[in-house]
Amino acid sequence: MTDLATPVAVPRPRPSWRRAAPALLGYAAVRALGLVVLAVWSAARDESPVRLLSARWDSLWYTRVAELGYGYEVRLPDGDVHSNLAFFPLLPWLERAGAALSLLSHAEAGLLVSAVASLAAAWGIFAVADHVYGSRAGVCAVLLWAVLPVGIVQSMAYSESLFTALAAWSLYAVLTGRWLTAGLLASLAGLTRPVGAAVVAAVWVTAVASFVRERGASGGDGAPRWRRALAMLVAPLGAAGYVLWVGHRTGGGPLGYLDVQAGWRNGFDGGYAFARFVAGKFTAFPSALAGVGLVVGVVLLGRLYAAGVRQRQPLPLLVYTGTVTLLALCASSYFGSKPRLLLPAFPLLLPLALALAKLRTSRSAWVLGGVAVASAVYGAFWLNGSGPP
């Protein structure tokens, strides 16, 4: 167990594949189960699972950026303008590179990127949990992330897996005092999704806290001050660079990206729109049951975060998780996307992972196995239905 004053001063060995192997094998098995169930379900509907994973919703926008670049937009009858400038560029860049270096299409390259990134994310989650609570909790954390109800998104040509991989390894770098690595990965995370701001916040707050400790009696973390300062400088460059480029391209100045998001009716309103959406569920039955489920879900998120605080999770994890959760819940549109937007908030699972790690292996295996089956079935049902907007 560590305290809130992180990172540690003692150099840590690099994480090994051998140590992470049980977590990665378990993760691969869960994802394979989800894909098999999806394939069977889709075949029964005469639907292509590859199309469901790579050619619907946001994946189409990413593919179009990879193929044609930026500048495409859709004008809706109500006057809204959906521009592909809303989608950050790292995933399309990787899709374009994958297609150029192989015989894959851009959409197929997106699936390959997500497959590799999801394994990298699982390894990063293990590394963080192993560092904080030990390898057993690390394995449980990875498997919990794999069996989330919307875990199928980890296998889609979406940016969640790529972002989570960059975020997890950036957080691990902060925890182990590798500041330049942390700053570089935070910058890449900022080129992946707007929520890259959460990784930047974790780097900045932890660095500032270390400077403050150096001025007090507790001392710093042992890393040279210039490394921490340089990490703070590099961390926001990815997100800031893209946002400023969008502003220049649209003529909207530094706030031009917000105008692009407004065209999608998306923004940050402190949770007001989401609260109204939840309240609206209680106006009739059976939608009131969905309202109860939403309230329970939000309360559960709060309890998991509070549990992390009580268990004295390291400061960068608390800052990152709080920021991701806040941005997800307080976005003013796409309420059905909330579970997907919360996928990168993996530290919320650490209290559950710690509890599972204390059970007998057979009991925790039965629990995780049962949830994995339910998650696979739900993922197949979800993608063959409304799916992630």
Coordinates of C-alpha atoms in Angstrom, one line a residue:
M1 CA 0.0 0.0 0.0
T2 CA 1.4 3.4 -0.9
D3 CA 0.4 6.9 0.3
L4 CA -0.8 9.9 -1.6
A5 CA 2.7 11.3 -1.8
T6 CA 4.0 9.6 -4.9
P7 CA 6.1 8.8 -6.9
V8 CA 8.7 6.8 -5.1
A9 CA 12.3 7.7 -5.0
V10 CA 13.8 4.2 -5.4
P11 CA 14.3 3.2 -9.0
R12 CA 12.0 0.4 -10.1
P13 CA 12.8 -2.4 -12.5
R14 CA 11.1 -2.4 -15.8
P15 CA 7.9 -4.4 -15.9
S16 CA 8.4 -7.8 -17.5
W17 CA 6.2 -9.9 -19.8
R18 CA 6.7 -12.9 -17.5
R19 CA 5.3 -11.1 -14.5
A20 CA 2.4 -9.8 -16.5
A21 CA 1.8 -13.0 -18.4
P22 CA -1.1 -14.4 -16.3
A23 CA -3.0 -11.0 -16.6
L24 CA -2.4 -10.8 -20.3
L25 CA -3.4 -14.4 -21.0
G26 CA -6.5 -13.9 -18.9
Y27 CA -7.3 -10.7 -20.7
A28 CA -6.8 -12.3 -24.2
A29 CA -9.1 -15.2 -23.1
V30 CA -11.9 -12.8 -22.1
R31 CA -11.6 -10.8 -25.3
A32 CA -11.6 -14.0 -27.4
L33 CA -14.7 -15.1 -25.6
G34 CA -16.4 -11.8 -26.4
L35 CA -15.4 -12.0 -30.1
V36 CA -16.6 -15.6 -30.4
V37 CA -20.0 -14.8 -28.9
L38 CA -20.2 -11.7 -31.1
A39 CA -19.5 -13.8 -34.2
V40 CA -22.1 -16.4 -33.3
W41 CA -24.7 -13.8 -32.5
S42 CA -24.0 -11.9 -35.7
A43 CA -24.1 -15.0 -37.9
A44 CA -27.6 -15.7 -36.5
R45 CA -28.6 -12.3 -37.7
D46 CA -26.7 -12.6 -41.0
E47 CA -24.5 -9.7 -39.9
S48 CA -20.8 -9.2 -40.2
P49 CA -18.9 -9.0 -36.9
V50 CA -16.0 -7.2 -38.7
R51 CA -18.4 -4.5 -39.9
L52 CA -19.8 -4.1 -36.4
L53 CA -16.4 -3.7 -35.0
S54 CA -14.8 -1.5 -37.6
A55 CA -17.4 0.3 -39.7
R56 CA -20.0 1.9 -37.5
W57 CA -20.4 5.1 -35.5
D58 CA -17.1 6.7 -34.5
S59 CA -15.0 4.1 -36.3
L60 CA -16.3 5.4 -39.6
W61 CA -15.2 8.9 -38.7
Y62 CA -11.7 7.7 -37.8
T63 CA -11.4 5.7 -41.0
R64 CA -12.5 8.7 -43.1
V65 CA -9.9 10.9 -41.5
A66 CA -7.3 8.2 -42.1
E67 CA -8.3 7.9 -45.8
L68 CA -9.1 11.5 -46.8
G69 CA -7.7 13.7 -44.0
Y70 CA -9.6 16.4 -42.2
G71 CA -12.3 18.6 -43.7
Y72 CA -15.3 16.3 -44.0
E73 CA -18.5 17.4 -42.4
V74 CA -22.2 16.5 -42.3
R75 CA -24.9 19.2 -42.1
L76 CA -28.0 18.0 -40.5
P77 CA -31.6 19.2 -41.1
D78 CA -31.7 20.9 -37.7
G79 CA -28.7 23.0 -38.6
D80 CA -26.0 21.1 -36.6
V81 CA -22.7 20.5 -38.3
H82 CA -20.8 17.3 -37.6
S83 CA -17.2 17.9 -38.5
N84 CA -14.5 15.2 -38.4
L85 CA -12.3 17.8 -36.7
A86 CA -13.9 16.6 -33.5
F87 CA -11.8 13.4 -33.7
F88 CA -8.2 13.6 -32.5
P89 CA -5.6 12.4 -34.9
L90 CA -3.4 9.7 -33.4
L91 CA -5.7 6.8 -34.1
P92 CA -6.2 7.8 -37.8
W93 CA -2.5 8.3 -38.2
L94 CA -1.8 4.8 -37.0
E95 CA -4.6 3.4 -39.2
R96 CA -3.0 5.2 -42.2
A97 CA 0.4 3.8 -41.3
G98 CA -1.0 0.3 -40.8
A99 CA -2.7 0.4 -44.2
A100 CA 0.4 1.7 -45.9
L101 CA 2.6 -1.0 -44.4
S102 CA 0.3 -3.9 -45.1
L103 CA -2.5 -5.2 -47.3
L104 CA -5.1 -4.2 -44.7
S105 CA -7.8 -1.6 -45.3
H106 CA -7.9 1.5 -43.1
A107 CA -10.8 -0.1 -41.1
E108 CA -8.9 -3.4 -40.7
A109 CA -5.8 -1.5 -39.7
G110 CA -7.9 0.2 -37.0
L111 CA -8.9 -3.2 -35.6
L112 CA -5.3 -4.2 -35.5
V113 CA -4.3 -1.0 -33.7
S114 CA -7.1 -1.6 -31.2
A115 CA -6.0 -5.3 -30.6
V116 CA -2.4 -4.3 -30.0
A117 CA -3.4 -1.3 -27.9
S118 CA -5.8 -3.3 -25.8
L119 CA -3.0 -5.7 -24.8
A120 CA -0.7 -2.7 -24.1
A121 CA -3.5 -1.2 -22.0
A122 CA -4.0 -4.5 -20.1
W123 CA -0.2 -4.6 -19.4
G124 CA -0.2 -1.0 -18.3
I125 CA -3.2 -1.6 -15.9
F126 CA -1.4 -4.6 -14.5
A127 CA 1.8 -2.5 -14.0
V128 CA 0.0 0.2 -12.1
A129 CA -2.0 -2.2 -9.9
D130 CA 1.0 -4.4 -9.3
H131 CA 3.0 -1.4 -8.3
V132 CA 0.4 -0.2 -5.8
Y133 CA -1.1 -3.5 -4.5
G134 CA 0.9 -6.4 -5.8
S135 CA 0.7 -8.9 -8.8
R136 CA -2.5 -10.7 -7.6
A137 CA -4.5 -7.5 -7.4
G138 CA -2.9 -6.5 -10.8
V139 CA -4.3 -9.7 -12.5
C140 CA -7.7 -9.0 -10.9
A141 CA -7.7 -5.4 -12.1
V142 CA -6.9 -6.4 -15.7
L143 CA -9.6 -9.1 -15.7
L144 CA -12.2 -6.7 -14.2
W145 CA -11.4 -4.2 -16.9
A146 CA -11.8 -6.9 -19.5
V147 CA -15.2 -8.0 -18.3
L148 CA -16.8 -4.6 -18.0
P149 CA -20.3 -4.7 -19.7
V150 CA -19.0 -2.4 -22.5
G151 CA -15.7 -4.2 -22.7
I152 CA -16.4 -5.1 -26.4
V153 CA -15.4 -1.5 -27.2
Q154 CA -11.8 -2.5 -26.4
S155 CA -11.9 -4.7 -29.5
M156 CA -13.5 -2.0 -31.8
A157 CA -11.7 0.4 -34.1
Y158 CA -12.3 3.1 -31.4
S159 CA -9.7 5.1 -29.5
E160 CA -10.5 3.9 -26.0
S161 CA -8.0 1.1 -26.0
L162 CA -5.2 3.3 -27.4
F163 CA -5.9 6.1 -25.0
T164 CA -6.1 3.7 -22.0
A165 CA -2.7 2.2 -22.9
L166 CA -1.1 5.6 -23.2
A167 CA -2.7 6.8 -20.0
A168 CA -1.9 3.7 -17.9
W169 CA 1.8 3.7 -18.9
S170 CA 2.1 7.5 -18.4
L171 CA 0.6 7.0 -14.8
Y172 CA 3.0 4.1 -14.2
A173 CA 5.9 6.3 -15.3
V174 CA 4.8 9.0 -12.9
L175 CA 4.5 6.4 -10.1
T176 CA 8.1 5.2 -10.7
G177 CA 9.6 8.6 -11.2
R178 CA 10.2 8.4 -15.0
W179 CA 9.1 11.9 -15.6
L180 CA 10.2 12.4 -19.2
T181 CA 8.4 9.2 -20.3
A182 CA 5.4 10.3 -18.4
G183 CA 5.3 13.6 -20.1
L184 CA 5.8 12.1 -23.6
L185 CA 3.0 9.5 -23.1
A186 CA 0.7 12.2 -21.7
S187 CA 1.3 14.3 -24.8
L188 CA 0.5 11.3 -27.0
A189 CA -2.7 10.6 -25.0
G190 CA -3.6 14.3 -25.6
L191 CA -3.4 13.5 -29.4
T192 CA -5.9 10.6 -28.9
R193 CA -8.9 12.0 -27.1
P194 CA -10.0 15.2 -25.4
V195 CA -9.9 13.4 -22.1
G196 CA -6.1 13.4 -22.5
A197 CA -6.4 16.5 -20.2
A198 CA -6.8 14.0 -17.3
V199 CA -3.4 12.5 -17.9
V200 CA -1.9 16.0 -18.2
A201 CA -3.6 16.9 -14.9
A202 CA -2.1 13.8 -13.2
V203 CA 1.4 14.8 -14.4
W204 CA 1.0 18.4 -13.4
V205 CA -0.5 17.9 -10.0
T206 CA 1.9 15.2 -9.0
A207 CA 4.9 17.3 -10.2
V208 CA 3.7 20.4 -8.3
A209 CA 3.1 18.3 -5.2
S210 CA 6.7 17.1 -5.4
F211 CA 7.9 20.6 -5.7
V212 CA 5.9 21.6 -2.6
R213 CA 7.2 18.7 -0.6
E214 CA 10.8 19.7 -1.5
R215 CA 10.1 23.0 0.2
G216 CA 8.8 21.3 3.3
A217 CA 10.3 18.8 5.7
S218 CA 9.2 15.7 3.8
G219 CA 11.6 16.2 0.9
G220 CA 11.0 15.5 -2.8
D221 CA 10.9 12.3 -4.9
G222 CA 14.6 12.3 -5.7
A223 CA 14.1 13.1 -9.4
P224 CA 15.9 16.2 -10.8
R225 CA 13.7 19.2 -10.8
W226 CA 14.4 19.9 -14.5
R227 CA 13.0 16.5 -15.4
R228 CA 9.8 17.2 -13.7
A229 CA 9.6 20.7 -15.2
L230 CA 10.3 19.4 -18.6
A231 CA 7.6 16.7 -18.2
M232 CA 5.1 19.4 -17.2
L233 CA 6.1 21.3 -20.4
V234 CA 5.8 18.3 -22.7
A235 CA 2.6 16.8 -21.3
P236 CA 0.1 19.2 -22.8
L237 CA 1.8 19.7 -26.1
G238 CA -0.2 17.0 -28.0
A239 CA -3.7 18.2 -27.0
A240 CA -2.8 21.9 -27.1
G241 CA -1.2 21.5 -30.6
Y242 CA -4.2 19.8 -32.1
V243 CA -6.7 22.2 -30.5
L244 CA -4.8 25.3 -31.7
W245 CA -4.5 23.8 -35.2
V246 CA -8.2 23.2 -35.3
G247 CA -8.8 26.8 -34.2
H248 CA -6.4 28.1 -36.9
R249 CA -8.1 25.9 -39.5
T250 CA -11.6 26.9 -38.6
G251 CA -10.8 30.6 -38.0
G252 CA -12.2 30.2 -34.5
G253 CA -9.0 31.0 -32.7
P254 CA -7.9 29.2 -29.5
L255 CA -11.6 28.2 -28.8
G256 CA -12.3 27.0 -32.3
Y257 CA -12.3 23.3 -31.1
L258 CA -15.2 24.2 -28.7
D259 CA -17.2 25.4 -31.7
V260 CA -16.6 22.1 -33.5
Q261 CA -17.8 20.3 -30.4
A262 CA -20.8 22.6 -30.2
G263 CA -21.7 21.4 -33.7
W264 CA -22.1 18.0 -32.2
R265 CA -24.1 19.5 -29.3
N266 CA -21.4 18.3 -27.0
G267 CA -19.7 20.4 -24.3
F268 CA -19.2 20.6 -20.5
D269 CA -22.1 21.9 -18.5
G270 CA -21.2 20.6 -15.0
G271 CA -23.6 17.6 -15.3
Y272 CA -26.8 19.7 -15.7
A273 CA -27.9 18.1 -19.0
F274 CA -27.1 14.6 -17.6
A275 CA -29.1 15.3 -14.4
R276 CA -32.1 16.4 -16.5
F277 CA -31.7 13.3 -18.7
V278 CA -31.8 11.1 -15.6
A279 CA -34.7 13.0 -14.0
G280 CA -36.7 12.6 -17.2
K281 CA -36.5 8.8 -16.8
F282 CA -38.7 9.1 -13.7
T283 CA -41.7 10.6 -15.6
A284 CA -43.1 7.2 -16.7
F285 CA -42.8 3.5 -16.2
P286 CA -40.8 1.4 -17.1
S287 CA -38.3 4.1 -18.0
A288 CA -38.2 4.8 -14.2
L289 CA -36.3 1.6 -13.8
A290 CA -33.6 2.9 -16.1
G291 CA -33.5 6.0 -14.1
V292 CA -33.0 4.0 -10.9
G293 CA -30.2 2.1 -12.7
L294 CA -28.5 5.4 -13.7
V295 CA -28.7 6.8 -10.2
V296 CA -27.3 3.5 -8.7
G297 CA -24.5 3.6 -11.3
V298 CA -23.5 7.2 -10.4
V299 CA -23.6 6.4 -6.7
L300 CA -21.4 3.3 -7.3
L301 CA -18.9 5.4 -9.2
G302 CA -18.7 7.8 -6.2
R303 CA -18.3 4.9 -3.7
L304 CA -15.5 3.3 -5.8
Y305 CA -13.7 6.7 -6.0
A306 CA -14.2 7.2 -2.2
A307 CA -12.9 3.7 -1.6
G308 CA -9.7 4.6 -3.6
V309 CA -9.3 7.7 -1.4
R310 CA -9.7 5.6 1.8
Q311 CA -7.2 3.1 0.5
R312 CA -4.8 5.9 -0.1
Q313 CA -4.3 5.4 -3.8
P314 CA -1.4 7.4 -5.1
L315 CA -2.1 11.0 -6.0
P316 CA -1.7 10.7 -9.8
L317 CA -4.3 7.9 -9.9
L318 CA -6.8 9.9 -7.9
V319 CA -6.3 13.0 -10.1
Y320 CA -6.6 11.1 -13.3
T321 CA -9.6 9.1 -12.2
G322 CA -11.5 12.1 -10.9
T323 CA -10.9 14.1 -14.0
V324 CA -11.9 11.3 -16.4
T325 CA -15.1 10.6 -14.3
L326 CA -15.9 14.3 -14.1
L327 CA -15.5 14.9 -17.9
A328 CA -17.6 11.8 -18.7
L329 CA -20.5 12.6 -16.4
C330 CA -20.6 16.3 -17.1
A331 CA -20.6 16.2 -20.9
S332 CA -23.8 17.7 -22.1
S333 CA -24.7 15.2 -24.8
Y334 CA -24.5 11.5 -25.9
F335 CA -25.8 10.1 -22.6
G336 CA -25.7 6.6 -23.9
S337 CA -21.9 6.9 -24.3
K338 CA -21.2 7.5 -20.6
P339 CA -20.2 3.8 -19.9
R340 CA -17.9 3.9 -22.9
L341 CA -16.4 7.2 -21.9
L342 CA -15.7 5.8 -18.4
L343 CA -13.7 2.8 -19.8
P344 CA -10.3 4.6 -19.3
A345 CA -11.1 5.2 -15.6
F346 CA -9.5 1.9 -14.7
P347 CA -8.3 3.0 -11.2
L348 CA -11.9 2.9 -10.2
L349 CA -11.6 -0.9 -10.4
L350 CA -8.7 -1.1 -8.0
P351 CA -10.8 -1.4 -4.8
L352 CA -12.7 -4.3 -6.4
A353 CA -9.5 -5.9 -7.6
L354 CA -8.1 -5.7 -4.1
A355 CA -11.2 -7.3 -2.7
L356 CA -11.1 -10.1 -5.3
A357 CA -7.4 -10.7 -4.6
K358 CA -8.2 -11.5 -1.0
L359 CA -10.5 -14.4 -2.1
R360 CA -9.4 -17.9 -2.9
T361 CA -8.3 -18.3 -6.5
S362 CA -11.1 -20.7 -7.3
R363 CA -13.7 -18.4 -5.9
S364 CA -12.4 -15.3 -7.7
A365 CA -12.1 -17.4 -10.9
W366 CA -15.8 -18.4 -10.7
V367 CA -16.8 -14.8 -10.1
L368 CA -14.8 -13.4 -13.0
G369 CA -15.7 -16.3 -15.3
G370 CA -19.4 -15.8 -14.7
V371 CA -19.2 -12.0 -15.3
A372 CA -17.1 -12.6 -18.4
V373 CA -19.8 -14.8 -20.0
A374 CA -22.5 -12.2 -19.1
S375 CA -20.2 -9.4 -20.5
A376 CA -19.7 -11.4 -23.8
V377 CA -23.4 -11.9 -24.2
Y378 CA -24.2 -8.3 -23.5
G379 CA -21.5 -7.0 -25.8
A380 CA -22.9 -9.1 -28.7
F381 CA -26.5 -8.0 -27.9
W382 CA -25.3 -4.3 -27.7
L383 CA -23.3 -4.2 -30.9
N384 CA -26.1 -6.0 -32.8
G385 CA -28.5 -3.4 -31.4
S386 CA -28.0 0.3 -30.6
G387 CA -24.3 -0.1 -29.8
P388 CA -22.0 2.8 -28.7
P389 CA -23.0 6.2 -30.3

